[in-house]
Amino acid sequence: MFGLAMVSKLAADIPCQQPAPSVSAPSRPDERFIAMDSEGRSSSSADTDRETLLRGNGFPDYTAADGNRHKHRCHHPPKLPRKPISTKDWPPKQRKLWPMSGYKHGTESIEALEHSMVLQQHLHRLQEQFNEEKEEVRRLADENDRIKRAADKLQISMNKKDVIFADQPPDDYILGRVFGLLGQIKGWSTHFLRAGSVGPAALKEADLEHYRAVFPGARNLDALQQQFQDKKRRRLFVRGWTAYAMCDAVFSTPRDDRLNDDSAVERMFALESMMRSMDVPPGKVNDWRALSFQLLPEPECGSETGRSAPQWLQEECKRVFSVIAPWVKSGKALPEVEDQLLCIFQQALSISALLRRQRACWTLGFPGIQQARTADLLLFDSAYMKVEDREASKTLETVEVVVTPAVYKQGNAEGEFFNVITCLDKAAVVLSPTPISQI
């Protein structure tokens, strides 16, 4: 009993040793409160500390009433140590990429920004191109509207007045131009009135058919040379041969005619021949030709020497002059006489351009030899022939020389009556002194 009492007294004299507070914050607030309760604190004190913790600081606010515990605890919560990031438990690939992850994300951000800037620049260029195209479309639309308005005005003007064709002069004006051309040929033929004997004409067998267009009764070159012994017949041949060559080269069918030495004109002639072969109405063909030739420049007459004439016209002039050059009167320079002929050819070229701009179809041609019982003779026909020698007998029936071509007209300036062909000027002919009954 005594021993038990002494032990109790010694235990009372020994001061109570309080355990040191832990520096680490409890993982859960409830554990701290449970520890506090084990120290003998009242439940009301524990509830007060719980409320203090819930207010935000996480630790109770100790006061002097707490006794010795004030010595071991501070008013402010202790700083918790920062636990370093440990990667020893990470996968090897993740541990390898961990130091570069920040750099990698930064590089990707820069690349994305640069790509965005490139896209913005490209979008800006596309916007500029779109604006340019939009402006071009607007300009073309305005031009299209302007052309439509001009076409409407032209259509209204055409409906009121026919102005799409060139000037359509009266028949007398055109005939006057043709008569003037034939008069120039007649005056130029005086250079061949050479007295006495002359050399033979430079005839070619290949051109016999063309010679017979002037002298229909000549069956061969010898018979033709025999006719040229007479001075009058020589001059008639000069007039007829020159006029025939002009009709064949300048006023003839499209395949032989050229106006400005351009291949485009030849294509126009080929198209005209094609249209006529396809039985296109003559009125439509002539309207097309008149409009087409209106777009071409009118041929120039050239200087007095004729050196500005196109090459093909100069060659045709030489071909004509070479046949009759031996008959030029003495004292006349051959180049001078040939230049005068070239000027006449240029006048014919200008008249041909005028005729092709007309809506009516004008043609110049020599009468053809009729294939009848008198196969090699040209019979006189008063419908398109007139007698050159006024003193000749009206009873003669055969033609010896054709001096000038006949002038025909088909249709009118209004593009009508193309079914009628009218001879406005008859071909001048010289009749044969031998009656047909004696041939």
Coordinates of C-alpha atoms in Angstrom, one line a residue:
M1 CA 0.0 0.0 0.0
F2 CA 2.8 2.3 1.0
G3 CA 4.7 1.6 -2.1
L4 CA 1.8 2.3 -4.3
A5 CA 1.3 5.7 -2.5
M6 CA 4.9 6.7 -3.1
V7 CA 4.7 5.9 -6.8
S8 CA 1.6 8.0 -7.1
K9 CA 3.4 11.0 -5.4
L10 CA 6.4 10.8 -7.5
A11 CA 4.3 10.7 -10.6
A12 CA 2.5 13.8 -9.5
D13 CA 5.8 15.7 -8.9
I14 CA 7.2 14.9 -12.4
P15 CA 6.1 17.7 -14.9
C16 CA 4.0 16.6 -17.8
Q17 CA 6.0 16.4 -21.0
Q18 CA 3.9 17.5 -24.0
P19 CA 4.8 16.0 -27.3
A20 CA 6.3 18.4 -30.0
P21 CA 3.8 19.4 -32.6
S22 CA 4.3 17.9 -36.1
V23 CA 5.7 20.3 -38.7
S24 CA 3.7 18.7 -41.4
A25 CA 0.1 19.5 -41.9
P26 CA -2.3 16.7 -41.3
S27 CA -3.7 15.0 -44.3
R28 CA -7.2 15.4 -43.1
P29 CA -8.5 18.0 -40.6
D30 CA -10.5 15.4 -38.7
E31 CA -7.3 13.5 -37.6
R32 CA -6.0 16.7 -36.0
F33 CA -9.2 17.2 -34.2
I34 CA -9.2 13.6 -33.0
A35 CA -5.7 14.1 -31.6
M36 CA -6.8 17.2 -29.9
D37 CA -9.6 15.4 -28.3
S38 CA -7.2 12.8 -27.0
E39 CA -5.4 15.5 -25.1
G40 CA -8.4 16.1 -22.9
R41 CA -9.8 19.1 -24.7
S42 CA -13.5 19.7 -24.6
S43 CA -15.6 19.1 -27.6
S44 CA -16.5 22.8 -27.7
S45 CA -12.9 23.7 -28.2
A46 CA -12.6 21.2 -31.0
D47 CA -15.6 22.6 -32.7
T48 CA -14.2 26.1 -32.4
D49 CA -10.9 25.0 -34.1
R50 CA -13.0 23.3 -36.8
E51 CA -14.8 26.5 -37.6
T52 CA -11.5 28.5 -37.6
L53 CA -10.1 26.0 -40.1
L54 CA -13.1 26.2 -42.3
R55 CA -12.8 30.0 -42.4
G56 CA -9.8 29.7 -44.5
N57 CA -6.4 29.6 -42.7
G58 CA -6.3 25.8 -42.2
F59 CA -4.9 26.0 -38.6
P60 CA -6.5 26.9 -35.3
D61 CA -5.8 30.4 -33.8
Y62 CA -4.0 29.5 -30.5
T63 CA -4.3 32.0 -27.6
A64 CA -2.7 32.4 -24.2
A65 CA -5.5 30.4 -22.7
D66 CA -3.9 27.4 -24.4
G67 CA -1.2 27.2 -21.7
N68 CA 2.0 25.5 -22.5
R69 CA 1.0 24.6 -26.0
H70 CA 1.6 28.3 -27.0
K71 CA 5.3 27.7 -26.6
H72 CA 5.3 25.0 -29.2
R73 CA 2.9 26.4 -31.8
C74 CA 3.1 29.7 -33.7
H75 CA 0.3 32.0 -34.8
H76 CA 0.9 31.4 -38.5
P77 CA 0.9 28.0 -40.3
P78 CA 4.2 26.5 -41.1
K79 CA 5.5 26.5 -44.7
L80 CA 5.0 23.2 -46.3
P81 CA 8.0 21.8 -48.1
R82 CA 7.7 21.6 -51.9
K83 CA 8.0 18.1 -53.1
P84 CA 10.1 17.9 -56.2
I85 CA 8.7 16.3 -59.3
S86 CA 10.0 12.7 -59.5
T87 CA 10.1 11.1 -62.9
K88 CA 11.7 7.8 -61.9
D89 CA 8.4 6.1 -62.1
W90 CA 7.5 7.5 -65.5
P91 CA 7.8 5.5 -68.7
P92 CA 11.2 5.9 -70.5
K93 CA 9.7 7.7 -73.5
Q94 CA 7.9 10.2 -71.3
R95 CA 11.0 10.9 -69.2
K96 CA 12.9 11.5 -72.5
L97 CA 10.4 14.0 -73.8
W98 CA 9.9 15.8 -70.6
P99 CA 12.8 18.3 -70.8
M100 CA 11.8 19.2 -74.5
S101 CA 8.1 19.5 -74.0
G102 CA 8.1 23.2 -73.3
Y103 CA 10.4 24.0 -76.2
K104 CA 8.3 21.8 -78.5
H105 CA 5.0 23.5 -77.6
G106 CA 6.7 26.9 -78.1
T107 CA 8.0 25.9 -81.6
E108 CA 4.6 24.7 -82.6
S109 CA 3.0 27.9 -81.6
I110 CA 5.5 29.9 -83.7
E111 CA 5.0 27.7 -86.7
A112 CA 1.2 28.0 -86.3
L113 CA 1.6 31.8 -86.2
E114 CA 3.8 31.9 -89.3
H115 CA 1.4 29.7 -91.2
S116 CA -1.5 31.9 -90.2
M117 CA 0.4 35.0 -91.5
V118 CA 1.1 33.2 -94.8
L119 CA -2.6 32.4 -95.1
Q120 CA -3.5 36.0 -94.4
Q121 CA -1.1 37.2 -97.1
H122 CA -2.5 34.7 -99.6
L123 CA -6.0 35.7 -98.7
H124 CA -5.1 39.3 -99.3
R125 CA -3.7 38.6 -102.7
L126 CA -6.8 36.6 -103.6
Q127 CA -8.9 39.5 -102.5
E128 CA -6.9 41.9 -104.8
Q129 CA -7.3 39.5 -107.7
F130 CA -11.0 39.2 -107.1
N131 CA -11.3 43.0 -107.1
E132 CA -9.4 43.2 -110.3
E133 CA -11.5 40.6 -112.0
K134 CA -14.6 42.3 -110.7
E135 CA -13.5 45.6 -112.2
E136 CA -12.7 43.9 -115.5
V137 CA -16.1 42.3 -115.6
R138 CA -17.7 45.6 -114.9
R139 CA -15.6 47.3 -117.7
L140 CA -16.6 44.5 -120.2
A141 CA -20.2 44.8 -119.2
D142 CA -20.1 48.6 -119.8
E143 CA -18.4 48.0 -123.2
N144 CA -21.0 45.4 -124.1
D145 CA -23.8 47.8 -123.3
R146 CA -22.2 50.5 -125.4
I147 CA -21.9 48.2 -128.4
K148 CA -25.5 47.1 -128.0
R149 CA -26.6 50.7 -127.9
A150 CA -24.6 51.5 -131.0
A151 CA -26.0 48.4 -132.8
D152 CA -29.5 49.5 -131.9
K153 CA -28.9 53.0 -133.2
L154 CA -27.4 51.5 -136.4
Q155 CA -30.4 49.2 -136.8
I156 CA -32.8 52.2 -136.4
S157 CA -30.8 54.2 -138.9
M158 CA -30.8 51.3 -141.4
N159 CA -34.5 50.9 -141.0
K160 CA -35.0 54.6 -141.8
K161 CA -32.5 54.7 -144.7
D162 CA -30.5 52.2 -146.7
V163 CA -26.9 53.5 -145.9
I164 CA -25.0 50.2 -145.7
F165 CA -24.0 50.2 -149.3
A166 CA -21.7 52.5 -151.2
D167 CA -23.0 55.3 -153.3
Q168 CA -25.3 53.9 -156.1
P169 CA -24.7 56.4 -158.9
P170 CA -27.2 56.5 -161.9
D171 CA -26.6 54.5 -165.0
D172 CA -25.5 57.5 -167.0
Y173 CA -22.6 58.1 -164.7
I174 CA -21.3 54.6 -164.9
L175 CA -21.8 54.5 -168.7
G176 CA -19.9 57.8 -168.9
R177 CA -17.0 56.2 -167.1
V178 CA -17.0 53.3 -169.5
F179 CA -17.3 55.5 -172.6
G180 CA -14.4 57.6 -171.3
L181 CA -12.2 54.4 -170.9
L182 CA -13.0 53.2 -174.5
G183 CA -12.3 56.7 -175.8
Q184 CA -8.9 56.6 -174.2
I185 CA -8.2 53.3 -175.9
K186 CA -9.3 54.8 -179.3
G187 CA -7.0 57.8 -178.8
W188 CA -4.0 55.6 -177.8
S189 CA -4.5 53.5 -180.9
T190 CA -3.3 56.4 -183.1
H191 CA 0.3 55.5 -182.1
F192 CA 0.0 52.5 -184.5
L193 CA -1.1 54.3 -187.7
R194 CA 2.2 53.6 -189.3
A195 CA 2.3 54.1 -193.1
G196 CA 3.9 51.7 -195.4
S197 CA 5.0 48.2 -194.6
V198 CA 5.2 47.1 -191.0
G199 CA 6.6 44.0 -189.3
P200 CA 4.3 41.1 -188.4
A201 CA 2.5 41.1 -185.1
A202 CA 4.0 39.0 -182.4
L203 CA 1.2 36.5 -182.4
K204 CA 1.2 33.2 -180.4
E205 CA -0.6 30.0 -181.3
A206 CA -1.7 29.6 -177.7
D207 CA -3.6 32.9 -177.9
L208 CA -5.4 32.2 -181.1
E209 CA -8.7 31.8 -179.3
H210 CA -8.3 35.3 -177.8
Y211 CA -7.4 36.8 -181.1
R212 CA -10.5 35.4 -182.7
A213 CA -12.6 37.2 -180.1
V214 CA -11.6 40.4 -182.0
F215 CA -11.3 38.8 -185.5
P216 CA -13.9 36.0 -185.4
G217 CA -13.3 35.0 -189.1
A218 CA -9.6 34.2 -188.7
R219 CA -9.2 30.5 -188.5
N220 CA -5.4 30.5 -188.1
L221 CA -2.5 32.9 -187.5
D222 CA -1.6 33.2 -191.2
A223 CA -5.1 34.4 -192.1
L224 CA -4.9 36.8 -189.2
Q225 CA -1.6 38.2 -190.4
Q226 CA -3.1 38.7 -193.8
Q227 CA -5.8 40.9 -192.4
F228 CA -3.1 43.1 -190.8
Q229 CA -1.8 44.2 -194.1
D230 CA -4.4 46.9 -194.1
K231 CA -3.7 49.9 -191.9
K232 CA -7.3 50.4 -190.9
R233 CA -7.7 46.8 -189.8
R234 CA -4.5 47.1 -187.8
R235 CA -5.9 50.0 -185.8
L236 CA -9.2 48.2 -185.3
F237 CA -7.3 45.2 -184.0
V238 CA -5.3 47.4 -181.6
R239 CA -8.6 48.8 -180.2
G240 CA -10.3 45.5 -180.0
W241 CA -7.3 43.6 -178.6
T242 CA -6.7 46.2 -175.9
A243 CA -10.4 46.3 -174.9
Y244 CA -10.7 42.5 -174.9
A245 CA -7.6 42.1 -172.7
M246 CA -9.0 44.6 -170.2
C247 CA -12.3 42.8 -170.1
D248 CA -10.5 39.5 -169.6
A249 CA -8.1 40.8 -166.9
V250 CA -10.0 43.5 -165.1
F251 CA -13.8 43.1 -165.8
S252 CA -13.9 39.3 -166.2
T253 CA -14.8 36.4 -163.9
P254 CA -13.5 36.3 -160.4
R255 CA -10.9 33.6 -161.0
D256 CA -9.0 36.0 -163.3
D257 CA -9.6 39.3 -161.5
R258 CA -7.6 41.0 -158.8
L259 CA -8.2 44.4 -157.4
N260 CA -5.4 45.2 -154.9
D261 CA -2.9 42.3 -155.3
D262 CA -4.1 40.7 -152.0
S263 CA -4.9 37.1 -151.4
A264 CA -8.0 38.1 -149.4
V265 CA -9.5 39.4 -152.6
E266 CA -8.9 36.1 -154.4
R267 CA -10.6 34.3 -151.5
M268 CA -13.6 36.7 -151.9
F269 CA -13.8 35.8 -155.6
A270 CA -13.6 32.1 -154.9
L271 CA -16.4 32.5 -152.4
E272 CA -18.5 34.4 -155.0
S273 CA -18.0 31.7 -157.6
M274 CA -19.0 29.1 -155.0
M275 CA -22.2 31.0 -154.2
R276 CA -23.1 31.3 -157.8
S277 CA -22.5 27.6 -158.5
M278 CA -24.8 26.8 -155.5
D279 CA -27.7 28.6 -157.2
V280 CA -27.8 31.4 -154.6
P281 CA -30.2 34.1 -155.7
P282 CA -28.2 36.7 -157.8
G283 CA -29.6 39.5 -155.6
K284 CA -28.1 38.1 -152.4
V285 CA -24.8 37.3 -154.2
N286 CA -24.5 40.9 -155.5
D287 CA -25.4 42.4 -152.1
W288 CA -22.7 40.4 -150.5
R289 CA -20.2 41.4 -153.1
A290 CA -21.2 45.1 -152.9
L291 CA -20.7 45.1 -149.1
S292 CA -17.5 43.1 -149.2
F293 CA -15.8 45.3 -151.8
Q294 CA -17.0 48.4 -150.0
L295 CA -14.6 47.4 -147.2
L296 CA -11.7 47.4 -149.5
P297 CA -9.7 50.5 -150.3
E298 CA -10.4 51.9 -153.8
P299 CA -7.5 51.4 -156.1
E300 CA -5.4 54.4 -156.9
C301 CA -5.0 55.6 -160.5
G302 CA -1.3 56.2 -159.9
S303 CA 1.0 58.7 -161.6
E304 CA 1.2 59.5 -165.2
T305 CA 3.9 56.9 -165.7
G306 CA 1.9 54.2 -164.1
R307 CA 4.8 52.9 -162.0
S308 CA 2.6 52.6 -158.9
A309 CA 0.3 50.0 -160.6
P310 CA 0.2 46.5 -159.0
Q311 CA 2.6 43.9 -160.5
W312 CA 0.0 41.7 -162.0
L313 CA -1.5 44.7 -163.9
Q314 CA 1.9 45.7 -165.3
E315 CA 2.5 42.1 -166.5
E316 CA -0.9 42.1 -168.2
C317 CA -0.1 45.4 -169.9
K318 CA 3.2 44.0 -171.2
R319 CA 1.4 41.0 -172.6
V320 CA -1.0 43.2 -174.6
F321 CA 1.7 45.6 -175.8
S322 CA 4.1 42.9 -176.9
V323 CA 1.7 41.7 -179.6
I324 CA 1.3 45.1 -181.3
A325 CA 4.7 46.8 -180.4
P326 CA 6.1 46.2 -184.0
W327 CA 3.3 48.5 -185.3
V328 CA 4.3 51.6 -183.3
K329 CA 5.0 54.6 -185.5
S330 CA 8.5 55.6 -186.0
G331 CA 9.7 58.3 -183.7
K332 CA 7.7 57.1 -180.7
A333 CA 9.5 55.7 -177.8
L334 CA 8.1 52.3 -176.9
P335 CA 8.4 52.7 -173.1
E336 CA 6.4 55.9 -173.3
V337 CA 3.6 54.3 -175.4
E338 CA 3.6 51.3 -172.9
D339 CA 3.3 53.6 -169.9
Q340 CA 0.3 55.3 -171.5
L341 CA -1.3 51.9 -171.9
L342 CA -0.6 51.1 -168.2
C343 CA -2.4 54.3 -167.1
I344 CA -5.4 53.2 -169.2
F345 CA -5.3 49.9 -167.4
Q346 CA -5.3 51.6 -164.1
Q347 CA -8.4 53.6 -165.1
A348 CA -10.1 50.3 -165.9
L349 CA -9.2 49.0 -162.5
S350 CA -10.8 51.9 -160.8
I351 CA -14.0 51.5 -162.9
S352 CA -14.1 47.8 -162.1
A353 CA -14.0 48.6 -158.4
L354 CA -16.9 51.0 -158.8
L355 CA -19.0 48.4 -160.7
R356 CA -18.4 45.7 -158.0
R357 CA -19.7 48.1 -155.3
Q358 CA -23.0 48.4 -157.0
R359 CA -26.0 46.3 -156.0
A360 CA -26.8 45.8 -159.6
C361 CA -24.6 43.4 -161.6
W362 CA -22.6 45.2 -164.3
T363 CA -20.6 43.2 -166.8
L364 CA -18.5 44.1 -169.9
G365 CA -17.9 41.4 -172.4
F366 CA -17.2 40.5 -176.1
P367 CA -19.9 38.6 -178.0
G368 CA -19.1 34.9 -178.3
I369 CA -19.0 33.0 -181.5
Q370 CA -22.3 31.2 -182.1
Q371 CA -22.1 27.5 -182.9
A372 CA -24.5 27.3 -185.8
R373 CA -24.2 26.1 -189.4
T374 CA -21.6 28.9 -189.9
A375 CA -19.5 27.5 -187.0
D376 CA -16.5 29.8 -187.5
L377 CA -18.4 33.0 -188.0
L378 CA -20.0 35.5 -185.7
L379 CA -23.4 36.5 -186.8
F380 CA -24.6 40.0 -186.4
D381 CA -27.3 40.4 -183.7
S382 CA -28.8 43.9 -183.3
A383 CA -29.9 43.1 -179.7
Y384 CA -26.4 43.6 -178.5
M385 CA -24.3 44.8 -181.5
K386 CA -24.1 48.1 -183.4
V387 CA -22.3 48.7 -186.6
E388 CA -19.1 50.7 -186.3
D389 CA -18.8 51.6 -190.0
R390 CA -21.9 53.7 -190.6
E391 CA -21.5 53.4 -194.3
A392 CA -21.8 49.7 -194.3
S393 CA -24.7 48.0 -195.9
K394 CA -27.4 46.8 -193.5
T395 CA -27.8 43.6 -195.5
L396 CA -24.4 42.2 -194.3
E397 CA -24.8 39.4 -191.8
T398 CA -21.4 38.4 -190.5
V399 CA -19.0 40.2 -188.2
E400 CA -15.4 40.8 -189.2
V401 CA -14.1 42.8 -186.3
V402 CA -15.4 43.4 -182.7
V403 CA -14.0 46.7 -181.6
T404 CA -15.6 47.4 -178.2
P405 CA -17.4 45.3 -175.6
A406 CA -21.0 45.3 -174.8
V407 CA -22.2 46.7 -171.4
Y408 CA -24.8 44.6 -169.5
K409 CA -26.8 45.3 -166.4
Q410 CA -28.7 42.9 -164.3
G411 CA -31.0 44.1 -161.5
N412 CA -31.2 47.7 -160.1
A413 CA -29.9 49.8 -157.3
E414 CA -32.7 48.5 -155.0
G415 CA -31.5 44.9 -155.4
E416 CA -34.5 43.9 -157.5
F417 CA -35.3 42.6 -161.0
F418 CA -32.3 40.3 -161.2
N419 CA -34.2 38.1 -163.6
V420 CA -33.8 40.7 -166.3
I421 CA -30.6 41.4 -168.2
T422 CA -30.4 44.6 -170.1
C423 CA -27.8 45.7 -172.7
L424 CA -27.1 49.3 -172.0
D425 CA -24.4 49.8 -174.6
K426 CA -24.0 47.5 -177.6
A427 CA -20.7 46.2 -178.8
A428 CA -19.3 48.1 -181.8
V429 CA -18.6 45.7 -184.7
V430 CA -17.4 45.9 -188.3
L431 CA -19.3 43.7 -190.7
S432 CA -17.7 41.5 -193.3
P433 CA -18.0 42.7 -196.9
T434 CA -18.6 39.1 -198.1
P435 CA -22.2 38.0 -197.9
I436 CA -22.8 34.9 -195.9
S437 CA -24.3 33.1 -198.9
Q438 CA -20.9 33.3 -200.6
I439 CA -18.9 31.8 -197.8

